[in-house]
Tab-separated table of C-alpha atoms and ligand atoms in Angstrom:
chain	number	residue	atom	x	y	z
A	177	MET	CA	179.582	90.732	87.808
A	178	LYS	CA	177.855	87.365	87.970
A	179	GLY	CA	179.840	86.535	91.151
A	180	LYS	CA	178.683	89.814	92.732
A	181	TYR	CA	175.088	89.021	91.761
A	182	ASN	CA	175.355	85.546	93.319
A	183	LEU	CA	176.801	87.070	96.475
A	184	PHE	CA	173.903	89.531	96.574
A	185	LEU	CA	171.426	86.654	96.218
A	186	LEU	CA	173.177	84.717	98.975
A	187	VAL	CA	173.140	87.711	101.344
A	188	PHE	CA	169.479	88.364	100.491
A	189	PHE	CA	168.626	84.695	101.126
A	190	PHE	CA	170.311	84.696	104.541
A	191	ALA	CA	168.732	88.049	105.463
A	192	PHE	CA	165.358	86.558	104.524
A	193	LEU	CA	166.047	83.448	106.613
A	194	LEU	CA	167.170	85.617	109.509
A	195	PHE	CA	164.002	87.691	109.262
A	196	TYR	CA	161.836	84.607	109.357
A	197	ALA	CA	163.917	83.019	112.092
A	198	VAL	CA	163.886	86.133	114.262
A	199	TYR	CA	160.617	87.873	113.501
A	200	ALA	CA	158.174	85.212	112.403
A	201	ARG	CA	158.229	82.667	115.279
A	202	ASN	CA	160.018	84.169	118.243
A	203	PRO	CA	159.329	86.969	119.065
A	204	LEU	CA	155.863	85.547	119.022
A	205	ILE	CA	154.045	88.830	118.402
A	206	SER	CA	155.907	91.669	116.716
A	207	HIS	CA	153.289	94.135	115.390
A	208	ILE	CA	152.833	95.625	118.889
A	209	TYR	CA	155.053	96.110	121.929
A	210	ALA	CA	153.472	93.938	124.610
A	211	ALA	CA	154.992	92.548	127.816
A	212	ASP	CA	154.315	90.604	131.038
A	213	PRO	CA	152.215	87.810	129.436
A	214	SER	CA	149.766	85.870	131.651
A	215	ALA	CA	148.600	82.746	129.824
A	216	HIS	CA	145.218	81.129	130.479
A	217	ILE	CA	142.890	78.470	129.103
A	218	TRP	CA	139.310	78.994	130.270
A	219	PRO	CA	137.151	76.044	131.330
A	220	GLU	CA	134.442	76.626	128.734
A	221	ASN	CA	136.885	76.367	125.822
A	222	PRO	CA	139.986	74.193	126.294
A	223	ASN	CA	140.966	74.738	122.629
A	224	THR	CA	141.764	78.432	122.995
A	225	LEU	CA	144.794	79.903	124.723
A	226	TRP	CA	144.608	83.512	125.954
A	227	LEU	CA	147.419	85.936	126.763
A	228	TYR	CA	146.705	88.972	128.959
A	229	THR	CA	149.481	91.533	128.572
A	230	SER	CA	150.689	95.013	129.388
A	231	HIS	CA	151.590	97.377	126.524
A	232	ASP	CA	154.726	99.462	125.911
A	233	VAL	CA	154.567	102.702	123.966
A	234	PRO	CA	156.822	103.017	120.889
A	235	GLY	CA	159.477	105.721	121.081
A	236	THR	CA	159.930	105.339	124.851
A	237	ASN	CA	162.562	103.461	126.769
A	238	HIS	CA	160.861	103.259	130.151
A	239	HIS	CA	157.665	102.032	131.772
A	240	ALA	CA	156.165	105.360	132.799
A	241	THR	CA	153.861	105.652	129.785
A	242	MET	CA	152.226	102.238	130.054
A	243	PHE	CA	148.531	103.111	130.051
A	244	ASP	CA	146.563	100.105	128.828
A	245	TYR	CA	146.275	96.347	128.406
A	246	HIS	CA	145.817	93.962	125.461
A	247	VAL	CA	144.418	90.449	125.098
A	248	PHE	CA	145.628	87.922	122.515
A	249	SER	CA	144.131	84.537	121.666
A	250	THR	CA	144.992	81.497	119.550
A	251	LYS	CA	143.651	78.037	118.838
A	252	ASP	CA	146.779	76.603	117.216
A	253	LEU	CA	149.729	78.763	118.424
A	254	ILE	CA	150.285	79.847	114.782
A	255	HIS	CA	147.309	82.113	114.078
A	256	TRP	CA	146.893	84.755	116.771
A	257	THR	CA	144.340	87.491	117.326
A	258	ASP	CA	145.100	90.795	119.025
A	259	HIS	CA	141.760	91.851	120.552
A	260	GLY	CA	142.961	95.414	121.004
A	261	ARG	CA	142.855	97.620	124.082
A	262	VAL	CA	140.784	95.982	126.817
A	263	LEU	CA	141.276	98.391	129.735
A	264	SER	CA	143.061	101.708	130.075
A	265	VAL	CA	144.044	103.984	132.975
A	266	ASP	CA	141.336	106.355	131.661
A	267	ASP	CA	138.677	103.760	132.527
A	268	VAL	CA	139.817	103.434	136.168
A	269	ASP	CA	138.561	106.215	138.454
A	270	TRP	CA	140.988	105.482	141.321
A	271	ALA	CA	144.188	105.254	139.262
A	272	ILE	CA	146.502	107.792	137.725
A	273	ALA	CA	149.172	105.907	135.743
A	274	TYR	CA	151.460	102.871	135.431
A	275	ALA	CA	149.362	100.072	133.941
A	276	TRP	CA	151.968	97.439	134.776
A	277	ALA	CA	151.785	93.650	134.797
A	278	ILE	CA	148.418	91.883	134.861
A	279	ASP	CA	146.730	88.571	135.316
A	280	ALA	CA	143.205	87.312	134.614
A	281	THR	CA	140.822	84.770	136.067
A	282	TYR	CA	137.435	83.178	135.413
A	283	ARG	CA	135.224	82.775	138.436
A	284	HIS	CA	131.562	81.925	138.879
A	285	GLY	CA	130.647	82.850	135.308
A	286	LYS	CA	132.649	86.084	134.983
A	287	TYR	CA	136.040	86.951	133.531
A	288	TYR	CA	138.276	89.167	135.675
A	289	LEU	CA	141.257	91.229	134.680
A	290	VAL	CA	143.551	91.465	137.717
A	291	TYR	CA	145.734	94.496	137.086
A	292	CYS	CA	147.969	96.934	138.909
A	293	MET	CA	148.046	100.716	138.607
A	294	ILE	CA	149.197	103.602	140.794
A	295	GLU	CA	146.438	104.909	143.048
A	296	THR	CA	145.860	108.672	142.721
A	297	ALA	CA	145.146	109.175	146.432
A	298	THR	CA	148.236	107.408	147.852
A	299	GLY	CA	150.777	107.143	145.016
A	300	MET	CA	151.111	103.408	145.652
A	301	PHE	CA	150.429	100.418	143.429
A	302	ARG	CA	147.054	98.797	143.996
A	303	THR	CA	145.750	95.532	142.569
A	304	GLY	CA	142.624	96.370	140.605
A	305	LEU	CA	139.829	94.130	139.360
A	306	ALA	CA	137.803	94.594	136.195
A	307	THR	CA	135.118	92.251	134.861
A	308	SER	CA	133.669	91.212	131.543
A	309	GLN	CA	131.217	88.677	130.181
A	310	TYR	CA	133.830	87.795	127.561
A	311	PRO	CA	137.430	86.568	127.872
A	312	GLN	CA	138.489	89.192	125.314
A	313	GLY	CA	136.825	92.041	127.230
A	314	PRO	CA	136.564	94.951	127.177
A	315	PHE	CA	136.665	94.980	130.977
A	316	THR	CA	134.905	97.308	133.426
A	317	ASN	CA	136.776	98.379	136.536
A	318	ILE	CA	135.152	97.304	139.842
A	319	GLY	CA	137.755	98.712	142.258
A	320	PHE	CA	140.900	97.421	143.943
A	321	ILE	CA	141.502	94.556	146.373
A	322	GLN	CA	141.341	95.888	149.937
A	323	ASN	CA	144.327	95.468	152.303
A	324	VAL	CA	146.926	94.903	149.565
A	325	GLU	CA	149.529	97.632	149.727
A	326	TRP	CA	151.985	98.093	146.872
A	327	GLY	CA	150.120	95.368	144.968
A	328	GLN	CA	152.312	95.398	141.854
A	329	ASP	CA	152.507	92.407	139.468
A	330	PRO	CA	149.501	90.393	140.694
A	331	CYS	CA	148.937	86.700	140.045
A	332	LEU	CA	145.499	85.415	141.031
A	333	PHE	CA	145.747	81.664	141.455
A	334	ILE	CA	142.580	79.611	142.019
A	335	ASP	CA	143.314	76.204	143.462
A	336	ASP	CA	141.490	73.002	142.468
A	337	ASP	CA	139.208	73.376	145.533
A	338	ASP	CA	138.163	76.871	144.268
A	339	THR	CA	140.146	78.785	146.939
A	340	PRO	CA	141.502	82.057	145.495
A	341	TYR	CA	145.035	83.233	146.359
A	342	LEU	CA	146.731	86.470	145.399
A	343	PHE	CA	150.498	86.677	144.881
A	344	TRP	CA	152.250	89.964	144.173
A	345	GLY	CA	155.765	91.281	144.124
A	346	ALA	CA	157.801	94.440	143.640
A	347	GLY	CA	161.204	95.895	144.456
A	348	GLY	CA	162.700	92.665	145.794
A	349	HIS	CA	159.682	91.477	147.795
A	350	CYS	CA	156.996	88.882	147.218
A	351	SER	CA	153.863	88.237	149.291
A	352	ALA	CA	150.778	86.043	149.083
A	353	VAL	CA	147.387	85.855	150.752
A	354	GLN	CA	144.084	84.014	150.519
A	355	LEU	CA	141.266	86.160	149.118
A	356	THR	CA	137.629	86.376	150.109
A	357	ASP	CA	135.186	84.589	147.826
A	358	ASP	CA	134.257	87.811	145.971
A	359	LEU	CA	138.000	88.452	145.332
A	360	LEU	CA	137.660	92.039	146.590
A	361	SER	CA	139.436	91.603	149.913
A	362	THR	CA	142.072	89.508	151.675
A	363	ILE	CA	141.852	87.171	154.660
A	364	PRO	CA	144.567	89.021	156.615
A	365	GLU	CA	145.604	86.162	158.920
A	366	THR	CA	146.653	84.077	155.861
A	367	LYS	CA	149.131	86.656	154.540
A	368	VAL	CA	152.716	85.423	154.101
A	369	ASP	CA	155.921	87.194	153.127
A	370	LEU	CA	157.667	84.833	150.687
A	371	THR	CA	160.690	87.045	150.033
A	372	ASP	CA	163.206	84.956	151.988
A	373	GLN	CA	162.003	81.723	150.368
A	374	LEU	CA	162.542	82.972	146.787
A	375	PHE	CA	166.222	83.282	145.893
A	376	GLU	CA	167.024	86.687	144.258
A	377	VAL	CA	163.291	87.503	143.813
A	378	PHE	CA	162.538	90.959	142.436
A	379	GLU	CA	158.876	91.026	141.248
A	380	GLY	CA	156.318	89.293	138.994
A	381	PRO	CA	155.211	86.015	140.684
A	382	TRP	CA	153.272	83.400	138.677
A	383	VAL	CA	151.874	80.181	140.171
A	384	HIS	CA	150.994	76.975	138.334
A	385	LYS	CA	150.504	73.406	139.488
A	386	TYR	CA	152.439	70.389	138.243
A	387	GLN	CA	152.084	66.893	139.691
A	388	ASN	CA	150.292	68.245	142.764
A	389	LYS	CA	153.072	70.687	143.638
A	390	TYR	CA	152.879	74.482	143.467
A	391	TYR	CA	155.455	76.134	141.205
A	392	LEU	CA	156.086	79.824	141.840
A	393	SER	CA	158.077	81.348	138.975
A	394	TYR	CA	159.392	84.927	139.091
A	395	PRO	CA	161.878	87.433	137.654
A	396	GLY	CA	164.921	87.696	139.894
A	397	LEU	CA	168.085	89.797	139.913
A	398	PRO	CA	171.196	87.586	139.921
A	399	ASN	CA	173.508	88.986	142.637
A	400	GLY	CA	171.256	92.029	142.709
A	401	GLN	CA	172.299	92.978	139.153
A	402	TRP	CA	170.133	93.714	136.103
A	403	PRO	CA	168.960	92.252	133.715
A	404	GLU	CA	166.312	90.052	135.264
A	405	GLU	CA	166.326	86.295	134.753
A	406	MET	CA	163.465	83.867	135.364
A	407	TYR	CA	163.643	81.674	138.483
A	408	TYR	CA	161.265	79.217	140.164
A	409	ALA	CA	160.521	77.600	143.506
A	410	ILE	CA	158.340	74.626	144.531
A	411	ALA	CA	155.968	74.058	147.485
A	412	ASP	CA	153.446	71.498	148.743
A	413	GLN	CA	150.932	74.223	149.667
A	414	PRO	CA	150.029	77.388	147.707
A	415	LEU	CA	151.206	79.703	150.490
A	416	GLY	CA	154.475	77.801	150.938
A	417	PRO	CA	156.978	77.217	152.350
A	418	TYR	CA	158.710	77.363	148.952
A	419	LYS	CA	162.053	75.777	148.070
A	420	SER	CA	164.112	77.740	145.518
A	421	MET	CA	165.087	75.679	142.466
A	422	GLY	CA	167.199	78.196	140.490
A	423	LYS	CA	166.758	79.726	137.049
A	424	TYR	CA	164.622	78.431	134.212
A	425	ILE	CA	165.236	81.280	131.690
A	426	PRO	CA	168.727	82.697	132.146
A	427	VAL	CA	169.785	85.849	130.315
A	428	PHE	CA	169.652	85.378	126.513
A	429	GLU	CA	170.545	87.231	123.327
A	430	GLY	CA	167.913	89.905	122.700
A	431	HIS	CA	166.803	90.138	126.356
A	432	SER	CA	165.411	93.334	127.816
A	433	GLY	CA	166.252	94.708	131.254
A	434	THR	CA	163.176	93.011	132.678
A	435	ASN	CA	161.663	89.627	132.080
A	436	HIS	CA	158.285	88.405	133.296
A	437	GLY	CA	156.430	85.230	132.452
A	438	SER	CA	153.833	82.545	132.841
A	439	ILE	CA	153.825	78.767	132.433
A	440	ILE	CA	150.880	76.747	131.118
A	441	LYS	CA	150.023	73.406	129.504
A	442	PHE	CA	148.157	73.703	126.188
A	443	LYS	CA	147.190	70.668	124.118
A	444	ASP	CA	149.634	68.358	125.931
A	445	GLN	CA	152.627	70.686	125.672
A	446	TRP	CA	154.028	72.869	128.456
A	447	LEU	CA	154.793	76.425	127.313
A	448	ALA	CA	156.741	79.303	128.872
A	449	PHE	CA	155.638	82.807	127.872
A	450	HIS	CA	157.914	85.751	128.620
A	451	HIS	CA	159.247	88.914	126.923
A	452	SER	CA	162.359	90.318	125.264
A	453	ALA	CA	163.628	93.413	123.453
A	454	MET	CA	164.227	91.634	120.142
A	455	VAL	CA	161.902	93.846	118.096
A	456	SER	CA	163.025	97.189	119.524
A	457	GLY	CA	166.654	96.046	119.678
A	458	GLY	CA	169.534	96.855	121.989
A	459	LEU	CA	168.776	96.884	125.671
A	460	SER	CA	165.502	98.664	125.120
A	461	GLU	CA	162.787	98.510	127.721
A	462	VAL	CA	160.156	98.460	124.974
A	463	ARG	CA	159.268	94.817	124.843
A	464	ASN	CA	157.685	92.080	122.745
A	465	LEU	CA	156.121	88.730	123.579
A	466	MET	CA	158.126	85.496	123.496
A	467	ALA	CA	157.109	81.851	123.810
A	468	ASP	CA	159.187	78.720	124.294
A	469	LEU	CA	158.578	75.032	124.869
A	470	LEU	CA	159.107	73.961	128.487
A	471	TYR	CA	160.135	70.495	129.633
A	472	TYR	CA	160.226	68.932	133.099
A	473	ASN	CA	162.796	66.409	134.220
A	474	PRO	CA	161.455	63.177	135.788
A	475	ASP	CA	162.166	64.633	139.256
A	476	GLY	CA	159.877	67.616	138.542
A	477	THR	CA	162.625	70.185	137.975
A	478	ILE	CA	162.349	72.425	134.909
A	479	GLN	CA	164.921	72.164	132.121
A	480	PRO	CA	166.513	75.610	131.567
A	481	ILE	CA	165.243	77.360	128.438
A	482	ILE	CA	167.421	79.074	125.865
A	483	PRO	CA	164.828	81.066	123.867
A	484	ASP	CA	164.468	79.366	120.506
A	485	PRO	CA	164.076	81.328	117.245
A	486	ASN	CA	161.651	78.572	116.207
A	487	GLY	CA	159.446	79.367	119.181
A	488	ILE	CA	156.535	77.049	119.856
A	489	THR	CA	155.214	76.416	116.338
A	490	ASN	CA	157.561	73.768	115.066
A	491	GLY	CA	158.968	76.194	112.507
A	492	GLU	CA	155.623	77.502	111.169
A	493	PRO	CA	155.580	81.308	110.781
A	494	VAL	CA	153.252	82.995	113.265
A	495	ASN	CA	150.774	85.637	112.150
A	496	CYS	CA	148.656	87.938	114.243
A	497	THR	CA	145.569	89.839	113.145
A	498	ILE	CA	144.106	92.820	114.989
A	499	PHE	CA	140.406	92.136	115.505
A	500	LEU	CA	138.350	95.085	116.719
A	501	GLU	CA	134.699	94.693	117.652
A	502	ALA	CA	132.781	97.766	116.463
A	503	GLU	CA	130.398	97.718	119.441
A	504	ASN	CA	133.207	98.097	121.964
A	505	GLY	CA	133.455	101.779	121.058
A	506	LYS	CA	134.871	103.937	123.823
A	507	ALA	CA	135.698	101.036	126.164
A	508	ALA	CA	138.322	99.868	123.679
A	509	GLY	CA	139.759	103.285	122.828
A	510	GLY	CA	137.345	104.189	120.024
A	511	CYS	CA	134.034	106.006	119.807
A	512	LEU	CA	130.448	105.718	118.559
A	513	ALA	CA	129.035	109.011	117.273
A	514	GLY	CA	125.363	109.146	116.344
A	515	THR	CA	125.385	105.343	116.198
A	516	PHE	CA	124.395	102.719	118.755
A	517	VAL	CA	124.788	99.038	119.618
A	518	GLU	CA	122.160	96.525	118.505
A	519	VAL	CA	121.806	92.784	118.889
A	520	ASP	CA	118.691	92.030	116.796
A	521	PHE	CA	120.301	90.910	113.556
A	522	PRO	CA	121.870	87.484	114.316
A	523	ASP	CA	125.288	86.023	113.475
A	524	TYR	CA	127.394	88.868	114.797
A	525	THR	CA	130.627	88.318	116.717
A	526	GLY	CA	131.206	89.662	120.253
A	527	ALA	CA	128.431	91.483	122.117
A	528	GLY	CA	126.561	92.997	119.158
A	529	TYR	CA	127.086	95.350	116.231
A	530	VAL	CA	126.855	99.051	115.486
A	531	ALA	CA	123.781	100.429	113.683
A	532	GLY	CA	121.978	103.761	113.366
A	533	PHE	CA	123.850	105.351	110.472
A	534	ASP	CA	120.828	107.515	109.717
A	535	VAL	CA	122.485	110.928	109.459
A	536	SER	CA	125.473	111.859	107.337
A	537	GLN	CA	128.633	111.880	109.554
A	538	ASP	CA	127.423	109.171	111.961
A	539	TYR	CA	130.418	106.986	112.650
A	540	VAL	CA	132.101	104.121	114.443
A	541	GLU	CA	135.742	104.459	115.486
A	542	VAL	CA	138.167	101.813	116.742
A	543	LEU	CA	141.762	101.919	117.964
A	544	ALA	CA	144.590	99.904	116.384
A	545	GLN	CA	147.925	100.053	118.230
A	546	VAL	CA	151.186	99.019	116.549
A	547	SER	CA	154.898	99.084	117.323
A	548	LYS	CA	156.240	100.649	114.118
A	549	ASP	CA	155.023	102.437	110.991
A	550	MET	CA	153.622	99.639	108.872
A	551	GLN	CA	151.104	98.734	106.195
A	552	ALA	CA	148.075	96.606	106.953
A	553	ASN	CA	145.026	95.342	105.117
A	554	LEU	CA	141.718	96.663	106.379
A	555	LYS	CA	138.600	94.494	106.193
A	556	ILE	CA	135.217	95.315	107.695
A	557	ARG	CA	132.408	92.855	108.395
A	558	MET	CA	129.214	94.684	107.605
A	559	SER	CA	125.691	94.373	106.315
A	560	ALA	CA	124.488	97.162	103.995
A	561	GLU	CA	121.037	97.210	102.413
A	562	ASN	CA	121.976	99.791	99.746
A	563	ASP	CA	125.042	101.146	97.949
A	564	PHE	CA	126.453	104.129	99.820
A	565	LYS	CA	129.441	106.441	100.196
A	566	ALA	CA	131.709	106.324	103.242
A	567	ASP	CA	134.670	108.214	104.642
A	568	VAL	CA	137.363	105.981	106.046
A	569	LEU	CA	139.863	107.862	108.182
A	570	VAL	CA	143.040	106.157	109.362
A	571	GLY	CA	144.676	108.568	111.780
A	572	VAL	CA	144.579	111.810	109.782
A	573	THR	CA	144.536	110.126	106.380
A	574	MET	CA	141.334	109.780	104.389
A	575	LEU	CA	141.194	106.667	102.188
A	576	ALA	CA	139.280	108.484	99.427
A	577	GLY	CA	138.780	112.170	98.620
A	578	TRP	CA	135.841	114.389	99.621
A	579	ASP	CA	133.465	112.488	97.346
A	580	GLY	CA	133.849	109.481	99.629
A	581	LEU	CA	134.492	105.830	99.025
A	582	PRO	CA	131.719	103.951	97.184
A	583	VAL	CA	130.663	100.829	99.110
A	584	SER	CA	128.352	98.293	97.455
A	585	LYS	CA	125.373	96.757	99.167
A	586	THR	CA	126.102	93.366	100.711
A	587	ASP	CA	124.292	90.059	100.764
A	588	GLY	CA	123.673	89.922	104.532
A	589	TRP	CA	126.845	89.914	106.653
A	590	GLN	CA	129.914	90.125	104.416
A	591	VAL	CA	133.581	90.931	104.945
A	592	VAL	CA	134.396	93.896	102.687
A	593	ASP	CA	138.053	94.386	101.770
A	594	PHE	CA	139.213	98.026	101.867
A	595	GLY	CA	142.787	97.160	100.819
A	596	PRO	CA	146.030	98.442	102.313
A	597	ILE	CA	146.185	101.257	104.859
A	598	ASN	CA	149.211	102.926	106.470
A	599	LEU	CA	149.513	102.686	110.241
A	600	LYS	CA	151.814	104.890	112.325
A	601	ALA	CA	153.829	103.614	115.285
A	602	GLY	CA	151.526	103.999	118.293
A	603	ASP	CA	147.803	104.776	118.257
A	604	ASN	CA	145.773	104.672	115.041
A	605	ARG	CA	142.129	105.609	115.223
A	606	ILE	CA	140.175	104.109	112.346
A	607	ARG	CA	136.888	105.921	111.759
A	608	PHE	CA	134.185	104.626	109.423
A	609	THR	CA	131.639	107.352	108.609
A	610	SER	CA	128.560	107.041	106.416
A	611	LYS	CA	128.091	110.071	104.192
A	612	GLN	CA	124.380	109.479	103.901
A	613	ASP	CA	121.410	107.793	105.612
A	614	VAL	CA	122.002	104.076	105.045
A	615	HIS	CA	120.702	100.799	106.474
A	616	LEU	CA	124.141	99.744	107.629
A	617	LYS	CA	125.381	97.463	110.383
A	618	ILE	CA	129.073	97.132	111.296
A	619	ASP	CA	130.137	93.984	113.153
A	620	HIS	CA	133.934	94.247	113.425
A	621	LEU	CA	137.080	95.587	111.769
A	622	ILE	CA	140.013	93.356	110.887
A	623	VAL	CA	143.483	94.882	110.548
A	624	GLU	CA	146.064	92.496	109.090
A	625	PRO	CA	149.619	93.848	109.557
A	626	ILE	CA	151.816	93.313	106.493
A	627	HIS	CA	155.349	92.425	107.581
A	628	SER	CA	157.717	93.712	104.953
A	629	GLU	CA	161.087	93.858	106.784
B	78	FUB	O1	155.906	96.006	132.560
B	78	FUB	C1	156.167	96.854	133.649
B	78	FUB	C2	156.942	96.142	134.710
B	78	FUB	O2	158.165	95.635	134.179
B	78	FUB	C3	156.271	94.897	135.245
B	78	FUB	O3	155.219	95.190	136.115
B	78	FUB	C4	157.432	94.210	135.827
B	78	FUB	O4	157.199	92.871	136.177
B	78	FUB	C5	158.443	94.350	134.725
B	78	FUB	O5	158.252	93.408	133.712
């Protein structure tokens, strides 16, 4: 009996280790299915790394129901923030579906999301632009880049001399062009077809600079066969000619049919972001974010990467919190009803806070998206001048009965802990309703996924 017990302990210990090896460091983010990561560090804050990603819908095994984008940020590669939905097909008047791979850029004081969606009028991919005052969005659509046909998988590279270039690729082709200063159009005579210079290219170009050379990395199909593997090529000029250098992420255990990535230097270390199917399992097309250390050889070639269960954190478990600004309301998949955005009471995060809870049933609603049914802790940063009763709805579940949840008055801005909530795989609307007239301000909601596997 004792032997059996010891065996059980041993199996449990290894299962625990496996969980932490597989789920806590690489995949990097596992509470949501996200793919096609574009990594950036913005000039005004070199200590924060941002990932702009597409989003797969749980329960699917295809890319036809990709409708929105997410942004993630970190200062230390260990603690990550999921800033929620930042743009959806519903916010783009010219598009009908297929929110596929994205990029982002910062130019002349504005942040741009550079995305691709299918245009309603033509049925072809266009490269859209959306802007925000903040790197975490939410972003407002400003139209698509003129003269780019089938503009899937955009990469907007701004060279050191401030010249903007667009790269895009789909279905075994890759092209590039210089953009006009406002980014909304191309300079047609600069357009190049890079397909023949990029061995096995399929889609998803990404350009970074290393030692004054231009590195174009991309998903390719070895001998025309799936799954995709990551390749790269090098040039002296952004528009080429490029010399193919081979693969830098060959197929690996846990891969998905596609791969797609970006390369960036953060705090003296080069990193390769990409995606896999490790969370969904099998050869699923529902993907999760991955990150690995990247090393160059002295001759500038990239050492091939075998994705490492330890990821990029030196063994430290990664955690990711969903951080939802109340004032983003509809733009981030939620809603403000009877309430409004204010900026008068200082020390808020983001663009403001939600106030105006002066009639019973006024509410603020945010959207939390997750990969699987899971528990999470809900915290809300608020300022309440009196005790009051609230309804907190998570999906269709009310946290307290009809009498409402008593909430105590706060001492200025305070983070109030509402304890564990149950999230369903997919979309979870979290609605905070005051049941009475109350001097209440809501700054943001924090959803901390509890990983129990
Ligand atoms: O995520 C949808 C599509 O899958 C991307 O646009 C491609 O690059 C591939 O990763």
